[in-house]
mmCIF file of C-alpha atoms in Angstrom:
data_model
loop_
_atom_site.group_PDB
_atom_site.id
_atom_site.type_symbol
_atom_site.label_atom_id
_atom_site.label_comp_id
_atom_site.label_asym_id
_atom_site.label_seq_id
_atom_site.Cartn_x
_atom_site.Cartn_y
_atom_site.Cartn_z
ATOM 1 C CA MET A 1 80.849 122.098 -114.314
ATOM 2 C CA PHE A 2 79.632 125.517 -115.304
ATOM 3 C CA GLU A 3 81.718 126.836 -118.163
ATOM 4 C CA SER A 4 80.957 129.165 -121.012
ATOM 5 C CA LYS A 5 77.196 128.982 -121.479
ATOM 6 C CA ARG A 6 74.191 130.838 -122.780
ATOM 7 C CA ILE A 7 71.694 131.700 -120.070
ATOM 8 C CA LEU A 8 68.135 132.766 -120.864
ATOM 9 C CA GLY A 9 66.426 134.723 -118.080
ATOM 10 C CA ILE A 10 62.645 135.014 -117.934
ATOM 11 C CA ASP A 11 60.662 137.611 -115.969
ATOM 12 C CA PRO A 12 57.259 135.936 -116.249
ATOM 13 C CA GLY A 13 54.113 137.844 -117.159
ATOM 14 C CA LEU A 14 51.177 137.675 -119.550
ATOM 15 C CA THR A 15 51.071 141.303 -120.678
ATOM 16 C CA ARG A 16 54.856 141.518 -120.964
ATOM 17 C CA CYS A 17 57.123 138.541 -120.368
ATOM 18 C CA GLY A 18 60.705 139.804 -120.188
ATOM 19 C CA ILE A 19 63.472 137.797 -121.868
ATOM 20 C CA GLY A 20 67.188 138.418 -121.418
ATOM 21 C CA VAL A 21 70.044 136.320 -122.756
ATOM 22 C CA VAL A 22 73.656 136.520 -121.596
ATOM 23 C CA HIS A 23 76.777 134.540 -122.252
ATOM 24 C CA GLY A 24 78.468 133.610 -118.999
ATOM 25 C CA THR A 25 81.970 132.393 -118.253
ATOM 26 C CA VAL A 26 83.287 131.728 -114.767
ATOM 27 C CA GLY A 27 85.513 134.550 -113.545
ATOM 28 C CA ARG A 28 84.491 136.992 -116.267
ATOM 29 C CA PRO A 29 81.644 139.467 -116.496
ATOM 30 C CA PRO A 30 78.708 137.977 -118.427
ATOM 31 C CA LYS A 31 78.251 139.251 -121.961
ATOM 32 C CA PHE A 32 75.047 140.637 -123.400
ATOM 33 C CA VAL A 33 73.447 138.507 -126.122
ATOM 34 C CA ALA A 34 69.821 139.600 -126.547
ATOM 35 C CA VAL A 35 66.867 141.188 -124.782
ATOM 36 C CA GLY A 36 63.167 141.606 -125.493
ATOM 37 C CA VAL A 37 59.643 140.858 -124.375
ATOM 38 C CA VAL A 38 56.881 138.491 -125.384
ATOM 39 C CA ARG A 39 53.558 140.322 -125.250
ATOM 40 C CA THR A 40 50.086 138.820 -125.332
ATOM 41 C CA ASN A 41 46.943 140.744 -126.178
ATOM 42 C CA SER A 42 44.814 141.380 -123.091
ATOM 43 C CA GLU A 43 41.667 141.049 -125.198
ATOM 44 C CA LEU A 44 42.332 137.338 -125.649
ATOM 45 C CA THR A 45 41.091 134.826 -123.098
ATOM 46 C CA LEU A 46 43.571 133.574 -120.490
ATOM 47 C CA PRO A 47 43.967 130.148 -122.188
ATOM 48 C CA GLU A 48 44.595 131.850 -125.549
ATOM 49 C CA ARG A 49 47.184 134.140 -123.956
ATOM 50 C CA LEU A 50 49.010 131.133 -122.512
ATOM 51 C CA VAL A 51 49.142 129.613 -126.008
ATOM 52 C CA ARG A 52 50.558 132.874 -127.469
ATOM 53 C CA LEU A 53 53.111 133.072 -124.665
ATOM 54 C CA GLU A 54 54.165 129.471 -125.334
ATOM 55 C CA GLU A 55 54.591 130.275 -129.046
ATOM 56 C CA GLY A 56 56.622 133.400 -128.267
ATOM 57 C CA LEU A 57 58.873 131.537 -125.831
ATOM 58 C CA GLU A 58 59.390 128.641 -128.256
ATOM 59 C CA GLN A 59 60.622 131.160 -130.819
ATOM 60 C CA TRP A 60 63.099 132.668 -128.327
ATOM 61 C CA PHE A 61 64.364 129.216 -127.342
ATOM 62 C CA ASP A 62 64.707 128.221 -131.014
ATOM 63 C CA GLU A 63 66.673 131.327 -131.870
ATOM 64 C CA GLN A 64 68.830 131.568 -128.751
ATOM 65 C CA GLN A 65 69.439 127.881 -127.999
ATOM 66 C CA PRO A 66 70.154 128.514 -124.306
ATOM 67 C CA ASP A 67 72.055 126.053 -122.111
ATOM 68 C CA TYR A 68 70.428 127.240 -118.869
ATOM 69 C CA VAL A 69 67.129 128.896 -118.022
ATOM 70 C CA ALA A 70 66.520 131.171 -115.029
ATOM 71 C CA ILE A 71 62.959 132.144 -114.093
ATOM 72 C CA GLU A 72 61.821 134.594 -111.433
ATOM 73 C CA ARG A 73 60.148 132.771 -108.588
ATOM 74 C CA VAL A 74 56.517 133.782 -107.969
ATOM 75 C CA PHE A 75 55.233 134.074 -104.409
ATOM 76 C CA ALA A 76 51.704 133.688 -103.114
ATOM 77 C CA GLN A 77 52.207 136.542 -100.647
ATOM 78 C CA HIS A 78 52.039 138.958 -103.570
ATOM 79 C CA ASN A 79 48.387 138.687 -102.761
ATOM 80 C CA THR A 80 46.811 140.119 -105.878
ATOM 81 C CA VAL A 81 44.705 138.777 -108.717
ATOM 82 C CA SER A 82 47.681 139.067 -111.062
ATOM 83 C CA VAL A 83 49.800 136.617 -109.040
ATOM 84 C CA ILE A 84 47.799 133.768 -110.582
ATOM 85 C CA ASP A 85 48.445 135.061 -114.121
ATOM 86 C CA THR A 86 52.131 135.504 -113.314
ATOM 87 C CA ALA A 87 52.361 132.011 -111.789
ATOM 88 C CA GLN A 88 50.733 130.536 -114.894
ATOM 89 C CA ALA A 89 53.117 132.443 -117.181
ATOM 90 C CA ALA A 90 56.062 131.158 -115.082
ATOM 91 C CA GLY A 91 54.618 127.634 -115.338
ATOM 92 C CA VAL A 92 54.454 127.825 -119.137
ATOM 93 C CA ALA A 93 58.053 129.111 -119.208
ATOM 94 C CA ALA A 94 59.213 126.216 -116.993
ATOM 95 C CA LEU A 95 57.273 123.760 -119.160
ATOM 96 C CA VAL A 96 58.823 125.008 -122.422
ATOM 97 C CA ALA A 97 62.322 124.787 -120.901
ATOM 98 C CA ALA A 98 61.819 121.353 -119.300
ATOM 99 C CA ARG A 99 60.388 119.875 -122.514
ATOM 100 C CA ARG A 100 63.777 120.716 -124.058
ATOM 101 C CA ARG A 101 65.484 119.052 -121.074
ATOM 102 C CA LEU A 102 67.167 122.321 -120.133
ATOM 103 C CA PRO A 103 68.101 122.892 -116.496
ATOM 104 C CA VAL A 104 65.723 125.445 -114.945
ATOM 105 C CA ALA A 105 66.534 127.522 -111.864
ATOM 106 C CA PHE A 106 64.160 129.816 -109.984
ATOM 107 C CA HIS A 107 65.619 132.904 -108.353
ATOM 108 C CA THR A 108 63.737 135.203 -105.999
ATOM 109 C CA PRO A 109 63.549 138.933 -106.756
ATOM 110 C CA SER A 110 65.772 139.673 -103.754
ATOM 111 C CA GLU A 111 68.409 137.150 -104.892
ATOM 112 C CA VAL A 112 68.458 138.854 -108.284
ATOM 113 C CA LYS A 113 68.672 142.345 -106.780
ATOM 114 C CA ALA A 114 71.435 141.265 -104.402
ATOM 115 C CA ALA A 115 73.390 139.634 -107.228
ATOM 116 C CA VAL A 116 73.430 142.686 -109.489
ATOM 117 C CA THR A 117 73.350 145.597 -107.010
ATOM 118 C CA GLY A 118 74.685 144.134 -103.754
ATOM 119 C CA SER A 119 71.378 144.824 -101.998
ATOM 120 C CA GLY A 120 68.292 142.591 -101.925
ATOM 121 C CA ARG A 121 66.172 145.712 -101.431
ATOM 122 C CA ALA A 122 67.382 147.670 -104.446
ATOM 123 C CA GLY A 123 64.787 149.515 -106.534
ATOM 124 C CA LYS A 124 63.917 148.796 -110.168
ATOM 125 C CA GLU A 125 65.945 151.767 -111.441
ATOM 126 C CA GLN A 126 69.015 150.617 -109.540
ATOM 127 C CA VAL A 127 68.714 147.126 -111.052
ATOM 128 C CA THR A 128 68.389 148.608 -114.547
ATOM 129 C CA THR A 129 71.404 150.890 -113.981
ATOM 130 C CA MET A 130 73.582 148.022 -112.737
ATOM 131 C CA VAL A 131 72.511 145.665 -115.539
ATOM 132 C CA THR A 132 73.335 148.407 -118.079
ATOM 133 C CA SER A 133 76.758 148.858 -116.494
ATOM 134 C CA ILE A 134 77.611 145.141 -115.988
ATOM 135 C CA LEU A 135 76.690 144.306 -119.581
ATOM 136 C CA ARG A 136 78.257 147.538 -120.968
ATOM 137 C CA LEU A 137 75.057 148.466 -122.785
ATOM 138 C CA SER A 138 74.891 151.817 -124.543
ATOM 139 C CA ALA A 139 71.366 152.442 -123.191
ATOM 140 C CA PRO A 140 69.251 150.966 -120.364
ATOM 141 C CA PRO A 141 67.094 148.062 -121.588
ATOM 142 C CA ARG A 142 63.374 148.938 -121.718
ATOM 143 C CA PRO A 143 60.761 148.039 -120.578
ATOM 144 C CA ALA A 144 61.688 147.193 -116.965
ATOM 145 C CA ASP A 145 60.602 143.562 -117.531
ATOM 146 C CA ALA A 146 63.360 143.213 -120.122
ATOM 147 C CA ALA A 147 65.947 144.669 -117.721
ATOM 148 C CA ASP A 148 64.722 142.309 -114.984
ATOM 149 C CA ALA A 149 65.096 139.328 -117.297
ATOM 150 C CA LEU A 150 68.696 140.327 -118.051
ATOM 151 C CA ALA A 151 69.313 140.757 -114.309
ATOM 152 C CA LEU A 152 67.988 137.216 -113.784
ATOM 153 C CA ALA A 153 70.364 135.860 -116.397
ATOM 154 C CA VAL A 154 73.292 137.775 -114.860
ATOM 155 C CA CYS A 155 72.300 136.511 -111.396
ATOM 156 C CA HIS A 156 72.221 132.956 -112.713
ATOM 157 C CA ALA A 157 75.588 133.358 -114.466
ATOM 158 C CA TRP A 158 77.139 134.282 -111.107
ATOM 159 C CA ARG A 159 75.140 132.132 -108.700
ATOM 160 C CA GLY A 160 74.926 129.192 -111.089
ATOM 161 C CA GLY A 161 78.654 129.365 -111.641
ATOM 162 C CA HIS A 162 79.310 129.600 -107.935
ATOM 163 C CA THR A 163 76.911 126.781 -107.064
ATOM 164 C CA ASN A 164 78.440 124.507 -109.644
ATOM 165 C CA ARG A 165 82.033 125.305 -108.784
ATOM 166 C CA TYR A 166 81.110 124.335 -105.240
ATOM 167 C CA ALA A 167 78.983 121.333 -106.284
ATOM 168 C CA ALA A 168 81.691 119.737 -108.403
ATOM 169 C CA PRO A 169 84.290 119.181 -105.629
ATOM 170 C CA VAL A 170 81.472 118.195 -103.206
ATOM 171 C CA ALA A 171 80.242 115.563 -105.655
ATOM 172 C CA ALA A 172 83.823 114.405 -106.177
ATOM 173 C CA ALA A 173 84.354 114.183 -102.407
ATOM 174 C CA GLN A 174 81.128 112.217 -101.985
ATOM 175 C CA GLY A 175 82.201 109.878 -104.754
ATOM 176 C CA ARG A 176 85.427 109.173 -102.842
ATOM 177 C CA SER A 177 83.792 108.611 -99.448
ATOM 178 C CA MET B 1 24.282 126.411 -129.135
ATOM 179 C CA PHE B 2 24.976 123.916 -126.416
ATOM 180 C CA GLU B 3 23.707 120.522 -127.425
ATOM 181 C CA SER B 4 24.882 117.014 -126.681
ATOM 182 C CA LYS B 5 28.557 117.368 -125.845
ATOM 183 C CA ARG B 6 31.446 115.792 -123.989
ATOM 184 C CA ILE B 7 32.713 117.917 -121.140
ATOM 185 C CA LEU B 8 36.083 117.308 -119.507
ATOM 186 C CA GLY B 9 36.408 118.744 -115.991
ATOM 187 C CA ILE B 10 39.820 119.350 -114.445
ATOM 188 C CA ASP B 11 40.550 119.827 -110.743
ATOM 189 C CA PRO B 12 44.111 121.134 -111.127
ATOM 190 C CA GLY B 13 46.987 119.884 -109.006
ATOM 191 C CA LEU B 14 50.504 118.575 -109.358
ATOM 192 C CA THR B 15 50.342 115.643 -106.956
ATOM 193 C CA ARG B 16 46.872 114.609 -108.146
ATOM 194 C CA CYS B 17 45.111 116.370 -111.004
ATOM 195 C CA GLY B 18 41.500 115.181 -111.053
ATOM 196 C CA ILE B 19 39.849 114.466 -114.412
ATOM 197 C CA GLY B 20 36.134 113.827 -114.912
ATOM 198 C CA VAL B 21 34.291 113.438 -118.193
ATOM 199 C CA VAL B 22 30.524 113.642 -118.652
ATOM 200 C CA HIS B 23 28.210 113.690 -121.606
ATOM 201 C CA GLY B 24 25.765 116.557 -121.291
ATOM 202 C CA THR B 25 22.488 117.285 -123.051
ATOM 203 C CA VAL B 26 20.258 120.257 -122.285
ATOM 204 C CA GLY B 27 17.278 119.266 -120.141
ATOM 205 C CA ARG B 28 18.648 115.853 -119.217
ATOM 206 C CA PRO B 29 20.917 114.741 -116.395
ATOM 207 C CA PRO B 30 24.532 114.501 -117.584
ATOM 208 C CA LYS B 31 25.894 111.004 -118.143
ATOM 209 C CA PHE B 32 29.081 109.625 -116.680
ATOM 210 C CA VAL B 33 31.837 108.898 -119.208
ATOM 211 C CA ALA B 34 35.148 108.569 -117.335
ATOM 212 C CA VAL B 35 37.018 109.620 -114.231
ATOM 213 C CA GLY B 36 40.617 109.459 -113.023
ATOM 214 C CA VAL B 37 43.665 111.384 -111.925
ATOM 215 C CA VAL B 38 46.987 112.393 -113.427
ATOM 216 C CA ARG B 39 49.692 112.056 -110.794
ATOM 217 C CA THR B 40 53.209 113.452 -110.917
ATOM 218 C CA ASN B 41 56.063 112.244 -108.756
ATOM 219 C CA SER B 42 56.911 114.758 -106.022
ATOM 220 C CA GLU B 43 60.584 113.796 -106.297
ATOM 221 C CA LEU B 44 60.780 115.404 -109.732
ATOM 222 C CA THR B 45 61.543 119.106 -110.103
ATOM 223 C CA LEU B 46 58.606 121.473 -110.649
ATOM 224 C CA PRO B 47 59.416 121.972 -114.372
ATOM 225 C CA GLU B 48 59.623 118.179 -114.844
ATOM 226 C CA ARG B 49 56.284 117.717 -113.062
ATOM 227 C CA LEU B 50 54.659 120.254 -115.382
ATOM 228 C CA VAL B 51 55.952 118.263 -118.366
ATOM 229 C CA ARG B 52 54.534 115.005 -116.907
ATOM 230 C CA LEU B 53 51.206 116.699 -116.217
ATOM 231 C CA GLU B 54 51.094 117.997 -119.789
ATOM 232 C CA GLU B 55 51.782 114.478 -121.103
ATOM 233 C CA GLY B 56 49.073 112.981 -118.872
ATOM 234 C CA LEU B 57 46.527 115.608 -119.904
ATOM 235 C CA GLU B 58 47.356 115.191 -123.595
ATOM 236 C CA GLN B 59 46.597 111.486 -123.219
ATOM 237 C CA TRP B 60 43.215 112.202 -121.601
ATOM 238 C CA PHE B 61 42.341 114.734 -124.314
ATOM 239 C CA ASP B 62 43.397 112.279 -127.040
ATOM 240 C CA GLU B 63 41.295 109.480 -125.587
ATOM 241 C CA GLN B 64 38.235 111.479 -124.569
ATOM 242 C CA GLN B 65 38.081 114.067 -127.380
ATOM 243 C CA PRO B 66 36.095 116.553 -125.285
ATOM 244 C CA ASP B 67 34.052 119.393 -126.816
ATOM 245 C CA TYR B 68 34.307 121.625 -123.728
ATOM 246 C CA VAL B 69 36.780 121.946 -120.895
ATOM 247 C CA ALA B 70 35.963 123.185 -117.392
ATOM 248 C CA ILE B 71 38.793 124.020 -114.976
ATOM 249 C CA GLU B 72 38.527 124.966 -111.319
ATOM 250 C CA ARG B 73 39.484 128.604 -110.843
ATOM 251 C CA VAL B 74 42.463 129.155 -108.535
ATOM 252 C CA PHE B 75 42.429 132.084 -106.128
ATOM 253 C CA ALA B 76 45.373 133.981 -104.668
ATOM 254 C CA GLN B 77 43.619 134.292 -101.306
ATOM 255 C CA HIS B 78 44.245 130.594 -100.710
ATOM 256 C CA ASN B 79 47.441 132.039 -99.363
ATOM 257 C CA THR B 80 49.657 128.993 -99.227
ATOM 258 C CA VAL B 81 52.792 127.846 -101.003
ATOM 259 C CA SER B 82 50.744 125.271 -102.905
ATOM 260 C CA VAL B 83 48.534 127.902 -104.588
ATOM 261 C CA ILE B 84 51.411 128.608 -106.987
ATOM 262 C CA ASP B 85 51.737 124.909 -107.887
ATOM 263 C CA THR B 86 47.973 124.667 -108.347
ATOM 264 C CA ALA B 87 47.887 127.806 -110.495
ATOM 265 C CA GLN B 88 50.669 126.421 -112.668
ATOM 266 C CA ALA B 89 48.866 123.089 -113.039
ATOM 267 C CA ALA B 90 45.681 124.984 -114.019
ATOM 268 C CA GLY B 91 47.722 127.012 -116.501
ATOM 269 C CA VAL B 92 49.084 123.868 -118.164
ATOM 270 C CA ALA B 93 45.539 122.458 -118.338
ATOM 271 C CA ALA B 94 44.255 125.672 -119.969
ATOM 272 C CA LEU B 95 47.200 125.657 -122.376
ATOM 273 C CA VAL B 96 46.604 122.048 -123.473
ATOM 274 C CA ALA B 97 42.901 122.778 -124.056
ATOM 275 C CA ALA B 98 43.454 126.078 -125.876
ATOM 276 C CA ARG B 99 46.099 124.589 -128.172
ATOM 277 C CA ARG B 100 43.324 122.254 -129.365
ATOM 278 C CA ARG B 101 41.054 125.296 -129.802
ATOM 279 C CA LEU B 102 38.613 123.939 -127.237
ATOM 280 C CA PRO B 103 36.456 126.397 -125.296
ATOM 281 C CA VAL B 104 37.688 126.621 -121.698
ATOM 282 C CA ALA B 105 35.566 127.786 -118.776
ATOM 283 C CA PHE B 106 36.742 128.436 -115.230
ATOM 284 C CA HIS B 107 34.307 127.755 -112.405
ATOM 285 C CA THR B 108 34.864 128.696 -108.785
ATOM 286 C CA PRO B 109 34.627 126.015 -106.085
ATOM 287 C CA SER B 110 31.438 127.641 -104.745
ATOM 288 C CA GLU B 111 29.825 127.666 -108.205
ATOM 289 C CA VAL B 112 30.583 123.967 -108.512
ATOM 290 C CA LYS B 113 29.259 123.173 -105.028
ATOM 291 C CA ALA B 114 26.113 125.226 -105.638
ATOM 292 C CA ALA B 115 25.533 123.519 -108.992
ATOM 293 C CA VAL B 116 25.678 119.971 -107.656
ATOM 294 C CA THR B 117 24.424 120.352 -104.065
ATOM 295 C CA GLY B 118 22.372 123.576 -104.088
ATOM 296 C CA SER B 119 24.754 125.162 -101.573
ATOM 297 C CA GLY B 120 27.983 127.028 -102.306
ATOM 298 C CA ARG B 121 29.239 126.029 -98.869
ATOM 299 C CA ALA B 122 28.743 122.271 -99.158
ATOM 300 C CA GLY B 123 31.512 120.027 -97.844
ATOM 301 C CA LYS B 124 33.647 117.657 -99.917
ATOM 302 C CA GLU B 125 31.656 114.582 -98.823
ATOM 303 C CA GLN B 126 28.364 116.223 -99.826
ATOM 304 C CA VAL B 127 29.765 117.032 -103.276
ATOM 305 C CA THR B 128 30.946 113.436 -103.699
ATOM 306 C CA THR B 129 27.563 112.081 -102.580
ATOM 307 C CA MET B 130 25.633 114.316 -104.981
ATOM 308 C CA VAL B 131 27.954 113.562 -107.926
ATOM 309 C CA THR B 132 27.544 109.836 -107.234
ATOM 310 C CA SER B 133 23.764 110.268 -107.221
ATOM 311 C CA ILE B 134 23.469 112.616 -110.251
ATOM 312 C CA LEU B 135 25.658 110.365 -112.395
ATOM 313 C CA ARG B 136 24.080 107.135 -110.976
ATOM 314 C CA LEU B 137 27.471 105.711 -110.070
ATOM 315 C CA SER B 138 27.604 102.433 -108.190
ATOM 316 C CA ALA B 139 30.307 103.789 -105.850
ATOM 317 C CA PRO B 140 31.624 107.250 -104.974
ATOM 318 C CA PRO B 141 34.546 108.281 -107.193
ATOM 319 C CA ARG B 142 37.872 108.346 -105.315
ATOM 320 C CA PRO B 143 40.091 110.223 -104.618
ATOM 321 C CA ALA B 144 38.216 113.452 -103.825
ATOM 322 C CA ASP B 145 40.051 115.252 -106.674
ATOM 323 C CA ALA B 146 38.398 112.849 -109.144
ATOM 324 C CA ALA B 147 34.951 113.521 -107.647
ATOM 325 C CA ASP B 148 35.621 117.273 -107.791
ATOM 326 C CA ALA B 149 36.561 117.026 -111.458
ATOM 327 C CA LEU B 150 33.285 115.215 -112.209
ATOM 328 C CA ALA B 151 31.412 117.889 -110.224
ATOM 329 C CA LEU B 152 33.113 120.543 -112.383
ATOM 330 C CA ALA B 153 31.998 118.776 -115.554
ATOM 331 C CA VAL B 154 28.418 118.433 -114.210
ATOM 332 C CA CYS B 155 28.449 122.117 -113.202
ATOM 333 C CA HIS B 156 29.588 123.070 -116.681
ATOM 334 C CA ALA B 157 26.962 120.861 -118.336
ATOM 335 C CA TRP B 158 24.294 122.789 -116.451
ATOM 336 C CA ARG B 159 25.729 126.297 -116.319
ATOM 337 C CA GLY B 160 27.311 126.080 -119.779
ATOM 338 C CA GLY B 161 23.991 124.995 -121.230
ATOM 339 C CA HIS B 162 22.193 127.781 -119.466
ATOM 340 C CA THR B 163 24.742 130.421 -120.424
ATOM 341 C CA ASN B 164 24.645 129.406 -124.047
ATOM 342 C CA ARG B 165 20.864 129.161 -124.283
ATOM 343 C CA TYR B 166 20.813 132.710 -122.959
ATOM 344 C CA ALA B 167 23.721 133.923 -125.107
ATOM 345 C CA ALA B 168 22.219 132.739 -128.403
ATOM 346 C CA PRO B 169 19.070 134.944 -128.346
ATOM 347 C CA VAL B 170 21.118 137.868 -126.956
ATOM 348 C CA ALA B 171 23.575 137.578 -129.842
ATOM 349 C CA ALA B 172 20.650 137.308 -132.271
ATOM 350 C CA ALA B 173 19.037 140.415 -130.764
ATOM 351 C CA GLN B 174 22.339 142.324 -130.992
ATOM 352 C CA GLY B 175 22.673 141.263 -134.599
ATOM 353 C CA ARG B 176 19.263 142.795 -135.320
ATOM 354 C CA SER B 177 19.860 146.077 -133.498
#
């Protein structure tokens, strides 16, 4: 069952890894908890940056003690050099979460956009505007990576809740059959 | 300076991550130390597999105590779903090495092939044959991922040595200027 839980959303990246934390309860709008970014110095080597990212994420997990983790899914068709960096940042995020035995979900950018704006093709500004409104923030979260991470957490609060409300009776039905 | 050192080569992957360890000395053929694979169960979730891979790699690093780590570079133009998994496995490998403050080098598949066979376009069987010969093994290492990891370590023994023999006088010259 998905009840009142802390969800930590991660928009993976090496230069800026967005982090957004919300408190979600089924049937209510999620509440804002925290937002920020983990940055790593581009003058470091890639392995060193992964270590810094791990340290930064560990600190967020320690402080926020999330119950669920939502990470943006990385696709190979973003056919650029940076997709490898982003995939590795997402891998470190998944590793840190799984070491703590936290459930990890991956949501695609279009799932996130659809969840917060109603359209899978919404632009970055639209996502930021909707996240600001849904979470009743006094100002839009900056940078965009931070807003995206909050959108991921909001998406997970709604989709996760929905999935689990559906999964529970299904599991119960299967148990009876 | 690059002297007599243990080099741990990693051919990253989630299903089979190849590991090959050689002992390299400038001007001499590298010596075989160990070879194997870390496997993770494909029925686990991706985050769980990354945790298992990390555990397996930590065990190899503990046992082998390498001085240098060489990892195969992952490219986005291998435009398949699995490139993301491979990139994440490579990221975990780089993370484990960098946490131990070990120098990490990335070599491309063609650099590795060229180093061991003389041709950047050599096939997998040719690489295995040459690695078996260079390291005077009684039988070809299997699976291919294990042979590739040994080839990476051999490549690094040769290229790393060369790079460092070149880098030392350059650094000295810069220090004087």
